[in-house]
């Protein structure tokens, strides 16, 4: 009985961690809130200007420039800023929600989430719909999921023993 209560409490804590992570991801990565509502409204008005394009549908268009200038802070920041924040997604999702622990479910849940983020940014003019962001975000999710698999392999005992 005690073990079951402990597991239920751990499950609730994991769900809190998951949803706090999702909220932080939304505020700082999706909306890119930097503490200034003026900057936020300025960014929206910039993307709303007539003739302004806030999408990239050509794979590796922006990424190739960033890789070329990887020694410069802006390029490294954009590449890592699209990978690192999504590592917890690939790690926490299968830990928090057991029904999403298979490779295929993590991959498609991650892809659907990223597509929703990119569509949200496009429609709200808070950012751009960029296929390169999708690729980089998915790299982060896959890295997180690989970490989950390695840790699971190391720490979870073989149930057959």
PDB file of C-alpha atoms in Angstrom:
ATOM      1  CA  UNK A   1       0.000   0.000   0.000  1.00  0.00           C
ATOM      2  CA  UNK A   2       2.783   2.438   0.971  1.00  0.00           C
ATOM      3  CA  UNK A   3       4.643   1.698  -2.267  1.00  0.00           C
ATOM      4  CA  UNK A   4       1.570   2.505  -4.336  1.00  0.00           C
ATOM      5  CA  UNK A   5       1.030   5.830  -2.535  1.00  0.00           C
ATOM      6  CA  UNK A   6       4.694   6.705  -3.021  1.00  0.00           C
ATOM      7  CA  UNK A   7       4.459   5.926  -6.744  1.00  0.00           C
ATOM      8  CA  UNK A   8       1.279   8.029  -7.062  1.00  0.00           C
ATOM      9  CA  UNK A   9       2.994  10.966  -5.323  1.00  0.00           C
ATOM     10  CA  UNK A  10       6.028  10.632  -7.609  1.00  0.00           C
ATOM     11  CA  UNK A  11       3.681  10.591 -10.609  1.00  0.00           C
ATOM     12  CA  UNK A  12       2.047  13.830  -9.461  1.00  0.00           C
ATOM     13  CA  UNK A  13       5.437  15.469  -8.941  1.00  0.00           C
ATOM     14  CA  UNK A  14       6.541  14.381 -12.421  1.00  0.00           C
ATOM     15  CA  UNK A  15       3.371  15.850 -13.934  1.00  0.00           C
ATOM     16  CA  UNK A  16       3.992  19.138 -12.127  1.00  0.00           C
ATOM     17  CA  UNK A  17       7.574  19.173 -13.441  1.00  0.00           C
ATOM     18  CA  UNK A  18       6.304  18.380 -16.955  1.00  0.00           C
ATOM     19  CA  UNK A  19       3.729  21.194 -16.978  1.00  0.00           C
ATOM     20  CA  UNK A  20       6.137  23.720 -15.441  1.00  0.00           C
ATOM     21  CA  UNK A  21       8.618  22.777 -18.183  1.00  0.00           C
ATOM     22  CA  UNK A  22       5.899  23.210 -20.856  1.00  0.00           C
ATOM     23  CA  UNK A  23       4.935  26.628 -19.416  1.00  0.00           C
ATOM     24  CA  UNK A  24       8.568  27.789 -19.366  1.00  0.00           C
ATOM     25  CA  UNK A  25       9.105  26.451 -22.885  1.00  0.00           C
ATOM     26  CA  UNK A  26       6.076  28.407 -24.064  1.00  0.00           C
ATOM     27  CA  UNK A  27       7.049  31.685 -22.392  1.00  0.00           C
ATOM     28  CA  UNK A  28      10.761  31.713 -23.169  1.00  0.00           C
ATOM     29  CA  UNK A  29      11.077  29.687 -26.387  1.00  0.00           C
ATOM     30  CA  UNK A  30       7.738  29.994 -28.182  1.00  0.00           C
ATOM     31  CA  UNK A  31       6.816  33.561 -27.234  1.00  0.00           C
ATOM     32  CA  UNK A  32      10.467  34.516 -26.614  1.00  0.00           C
ATOM     33  CA  UNK A  33       9.454  36.801 -23.749  1.00  0.00           C
ATOM     34  CA  UNK A  34      12.481  38.748 -22.554  1.00  0.00           C
ATOM     35  CA  UNK A  35      10.815  40.695 -19.765  1.00  0.00           C
ATOM     36  CA  UNK A  36       9.533  43.535 -21.915  1.00  0.00           C
ATOM     37  CA  UNK A  37       6.028  43.756 -23.293  1.00  0.00           C
ATOM     38  CA  UNK A  38       7.184  46.677 -25.443  1.00  0.00           C
ATOM     39  CA  UNK A  39       9.725  44.408 -27.178  1.00  0.00           C
ATOM     40  CA  UNK A  40       7.021  41.786 -27.639  1.00  0.00           C
ATOM     41  CA  UNK A  41       4.565  44.193 -29.284  1.00  0.00           C
ATOM     42  CA  UNK A  42       7.384  45.678 -31.375  1.00  0.00           C
ATOM     43  CA  UNK A  43       8.252  42.202 -32.674  1.00  0.00           C
ATOM     44  CA  UNK A  44       4.606  41.521 -33.551  1.00  0.00           C
ATOM     45  CA  UNK A  45       4.301  44.810 -35.434  1.00  0.00           C
ATOM     46  CA  UNK A  46       7.568  44.104 -37.309  1.00  0.00           C
ATOM     47  CA  UNK A  47       6.306  40.703 -38.486  1.00  0.00           C
ATOM     48  CA  UNK A  48       2.914  42.264 -39.300  1.00  0.00           C
ATOM     49  CA  UNK A  49       4.359  44.827 -41.714  1.00  0.00           C
ATOM     50  CA  UNK A  50       3.082  44.376 -45.225  1.00  0.00           C
ATOM     51  CA  UNK A  51       5.508  42.339 -47.292  1.00  0.00           C
ATOM     52  CA  UNK A  52       7.208  40.845 -44.248  1.00  0.00           C
ATOM     53  CA  UNK A  53       7.755  37.112 -44.582  1.00  0.00           C
ATOM     54  CA  UNK A  54       7.638  35.096 -41.388  1.00  0.00           C
ATOM     55  CA  UNK A  55       8.127  31.620 -42.784  1.00  0.00           C
ATOM     56  CA  UNK A  56      10.815  29.402 -44.263  1.00  0.00           C
ATOM     57  CA  UNK A  57       9.727  26.199 -45.964  1.00  0.00           C
ATOM     58  CA  UNK A  58      13.116  25.300 -47.474  1.00  0.00           C
ATOM     59  CA  UNK A  59      15.038  22.817 -45.300  1.00  0.00           C
ATOM     60  CA  UNK A  60      18.530  23.894 -44.200  1.00  0.00           C
ATOM     61  CA  UNK A  61      18.168  27.431 -45.632  1.00  0.00           C
ATOM     62  CA  UNK A  62      18.731  29.291 -42.359  1.00  0.00           C
ATOM     63  CA  UNK A  63      20.572  26.421 -40.691  1.00  0.00           C
ATOM     64  CA  UNK A  64      23.318  26.293 -43.335  1.00  0.00           C
ATOM     65  CA  UNK A  65      24.152  29.972 -42.740  1.00  0.00           C
ATOM     66  CA  UNK A  66      24.244  29.372 -38.987  1.00  0.00           C
ATOM     67  CA  UNK A  67      26.520  26.349 -39.404  1.00  0.00           C
ATOM     68  CA  UNK A  68      28.792  28.382 -41.680  1.00  0.00           C
ATOM     69  CA  UNK A  69      29.121  31.063 -38.960  1.00  0.00           C
ATOM     70  CA  UNK A  70      29.024  28.667 -35.998  1.00  0.00           C
ATOM     71  CA  UNK A  71      31.962  30.404 -34.306  1.00  0.00           C
ATOM     72  CA  UNK A  72      29.871  33.559 -34.002  1.00  0.00           C
ATOM     73  CA  UNK A  73      27.586  33.864 -30.988  1.00  0.00           C
ATOM     74  CA  UNK A  74      24.349  34.606 -32.908  1.00  0.00           C
ATOM     75  CA  UNK A  75      24.685  31.427 -34.984  1.00  0.00           C
ATOM     76  CA  UNK A  76      25.618  29.145 -32.096  1.00  0.00           C
ATOM     77  CA  UNK A  77      22.863  30.687 -29.947  1.00  0.00           C
ATOM     78  CA  UNK A  78      20.221  29.995 -32.603  1.00  0.00           C
ATOM     79  CA  UNK A  79      21.359  26.424 -33.254  1.00  0.00           C
ATOM     80  CA  UNK A  80      21.671  25.437 -29.597  1.00  0.00           C
ATOM     81  CA  UNK A  81      18.647  27.546 -28.663  1.00  0.00           C
ATOM     82  CA  UNK A  82      16.524  25.349 -30.914  1.00  0.00           C
ATOM     83  CA  UNK A  83      18.002  22.061 -29.677  1.00  0.00           C
ATOM     84  CA  UNK A  84      18.690  22.344 -25.937  1.00  0.00           C
ATOM     85  CA  UNK A  85      15.227  23.520 -24.769  1.00  0.00           C
ATOM     86  CA  UNK A  86      13.629  20.444 -26.369  1.00  0.00           C
ATOM     87  CA  UNK A  87      15.913  17.847 -24.770  1.00  0.00           C
ATOM     88  CA  UNK A  88      13.732  17.751 -21.617  1.00  0.00           C
ATOM     89  CA  UNK A  89      10.676  17.124 -23.827  1.00  0.00           C
ATOM     90  CA  UNK A  90      12.158  13.863 -25.134  1.00  0.00           C
ATOM     91  CA  UNK A  91      13.303  12.889 -21.658  1.00  0.00           C
ATOM     92  CA  UNK A  92      10.335  13.918 -19.504  1.00  0.00           C
ATOM     93  CA  UNK A  93       7.458  12.842 -21.769  1.00  0.00           C
ATOM     94  CA  UNK A  94       8.087   9.075 -21.520  1.00  0.00           C
ATOM     95  CA  UNK A  95       8.884   9.311 -17.793  1.00  0.00           C
ATOM     96  CA  UNK A  96       5.772  11.326 -16.970  1.00  0.00           C
ATOM     97  CA  UNK A  97       3.293   9.607 -19.275  1.00  0.00           C
ATOM     98  CA  UNK A  98       3.958   5.891 -19.674  1.00  0.00           C
ATOM     99  CA  UNK A  99       1.643   5.644 -22.696  1.00  0.00           C
ATOM    100  CA  UNK A 100       4.101   7.924 -24.520  1.00  0.00           C
ATOM    101  CA  UNK A 101       7.196   5.843 -23.788  1.00  0.00           C
ATOM    102  CA  UNK A 102       7.610   4.207 -27.190  1.00  0.00           C
ATOM    103  CA  UNK A 103       9.944   5.709 -29.771  1.00  0.00           C
ATOM    104  CA  UNK A 104       7.135   6.278 -32.258  1.00  0.00           C
ATOM    105  CA  UNK A 105       4.833   7.986 -29.739  1.00  0.00           C
ATOM    106  CA  UNK A 106       7.590  10.319 -28.485  1.00  0.00           C
ATOM    107  CA  UNK A 107       8.577  11.142 -32.067  1.00  0.00           C
ATOM    108  CA  UNK A 108       5.062  11.922 -33.301  1.00  0.00           C
ATOM    109  CA  UNK A 109       3.968  13.700 -30.104  1.00  0.00           C
ATOM    110  CA  UNK A 110       7.116  15.822 -30.332  1.00  0.00           C
ATOM    111  CA  UNK A 111       6.597  16.539 -34.024  1.00  0.00           C
ATOM    112  CA  UNK A 112       2.937  17.469 -33.509  1.00  0.00           C
ATOM    113  CA  UNK A 113       3.874  19.757 -30.599  1.00  0.00           C
ATOM    114  CA  UNK A 114       6.581  21.493 -32.621  1.00  0.00           C
ATOM    115  CA  UNK A 115       4.240  21.964 -35.577  1.00  0.00           C
ATOM    116  CA  UNK A 116       1.690  23.564 -33.232  1.00  0.00           C
ATOM    117  CA  UNK A 117       4.414  25.870 -31.886  1.00  0.00           C
ATOM    118  CA  UNK A 118       5.523  26.899 -35.381  1.00  0.00           C
ATOM    119  CA  UNK A 119       1.930  27.477 -36.537  1.00  0.00           C
ATOM    120  CA  UNK A 120       1.249  29.506 -33.377  1.00  0.00           C
ATOM    121  CA  UNK A 121       4.322  31.671 -34.013  1.00  0.00           C
ATOM    122  CA  UNK A 122       3.297  32.198 -37.629  1.00  0.00           C
ATOM    123  CA  UNK A 123      -0.318  33.109 -36.869  1.00  0.00           C
ATOM    124  CA  UNK A 124       0.416  35.377 -33.902  1.00  0.00           C
ATOM    125  CA  UNK A 125       3.442  36.983 -35.584  1.00  0.00           C
ATOM    126  CA  UNK A 126       5.468  36.211 -32.446  1.00  0.00           C
ATOM    127  CA  UNK A 127       8.021  34.438 -34.572  1.00  0.00           C
ATOM    128  CA  UNK A 128       8.450  32.674 -37.851  1.00  0.00           C
ATOM    129  CA  UNK A 129       7.369  29.281 -39.130  1.00  0.00           C
ATOM    130  CA  UNK A 130      10.743  27.752 -39.964  1.00  0.00           C
ATOM    131  CA  UNK A 131      11.239  24.185 -41.135  1.00  0.00           C
ATOM    132  CA  UNK A 132      14.812  24.422 -39.826  1.00  0.00           C
ATOM    133  CA  UNK A 133      13.444  25.081 -36.328  1.00  0.00           C
ATOM    134  CA  UNK A 134      11.365  21.917 -36.664  1.00  0.00           C
ATOM    135  CA  UNK A 135      14.470  19.914 -37.610  1.00  0.00           C
ATOM    136  CA  UNK A 136      16.554  21.367 -34.755  1.00  0.00           C
ATOM    137  CA  UNK A 137      13.746  20.989 -32.197  1.00  0.00           C
ATOM    138  CA  UNK A 138      13.321  17.342 -33.232  1.00  0.00           C
ATOM    139  CA  UNK A 139      17.071  16.793 -32.788  1.00  0.00           C
ATOM    140  CA  UNK A 140      16.621  18.027 -29.218  1.00  0.00           C
ATOM    141  CA  UNK A 141      13.671  15.716 -28.600  1.00  0.00           C
ATOM    142  CA  UNK A 142      15.542  12.728 -30.037  1.00  0.00           C
ATOM    143  CA  UNK A 143      18.589  13.537 -27.854  1.00  0.00           C
ATOM    144  CA  UNK A 144      16.352  13.694 -24.782  1.00  0.00           C
ATOM    145  CA  UNK A 145      14.673  10.436 -25.681  1.00  0.00           C
ATOM    146  CA  UNK A 146      18.057   8.743 -26.209  1.00  0.00           C
ATOM    147  CA  UNK A 147      19.074   9.949 -22.730  1.00  0.00           C
ATOM    148  CA  UNK A 148      15.849   8.441 -21.380  1.00  0.00           C
ATOM    149  CA  UNK A 149      16.638   5.101 -23.055  1.00  0.00           C
ATOM    150  CA  UNK A 150      20.222   5.036 -21.758  1.00  0.00           C
ATOM    151  CA  UNK A 151      19.181   5.887 -18.201  1.00  0.00           C
ATOM    152  CA  UNK A 152      16.338   3.383 -18.355  1.00  0.00           C
ATOM    153  CA  UNK A 153      18.766   0.701 -19.553  1.00  0.00           C
ATOM    154  CA  UNK A 154      21.266   1.510 -16.790  1.00  0.00           C
ATOM    155  CA  UNK A 155      18.911   1.932 -13.833  1.00  0.00           C
ATOM    156  CA  UNK A 156      15.914  -0.276 -14.519  1.00  0.00           C
ATOM    157  CA  UNK A 157      16.552  -3.818 -13.429  1.00  0.00           C
ATOM    158  CA  UNK A 158      15.731  -6.678 -15.717  1.00  0.00           C
ATOM    159  CA  UNK A 159      12.292  -7.769 -14.567  1.00  0.00           C
ATOM    160  CA  UNK A 160      13.058 -11.361 -15.544  1.00  0.00           C
ATOM    161  CA  UNK A 161      15.611 -11.695 -12.725  1.00  0.00           C
TER     162      UNK A 161
END
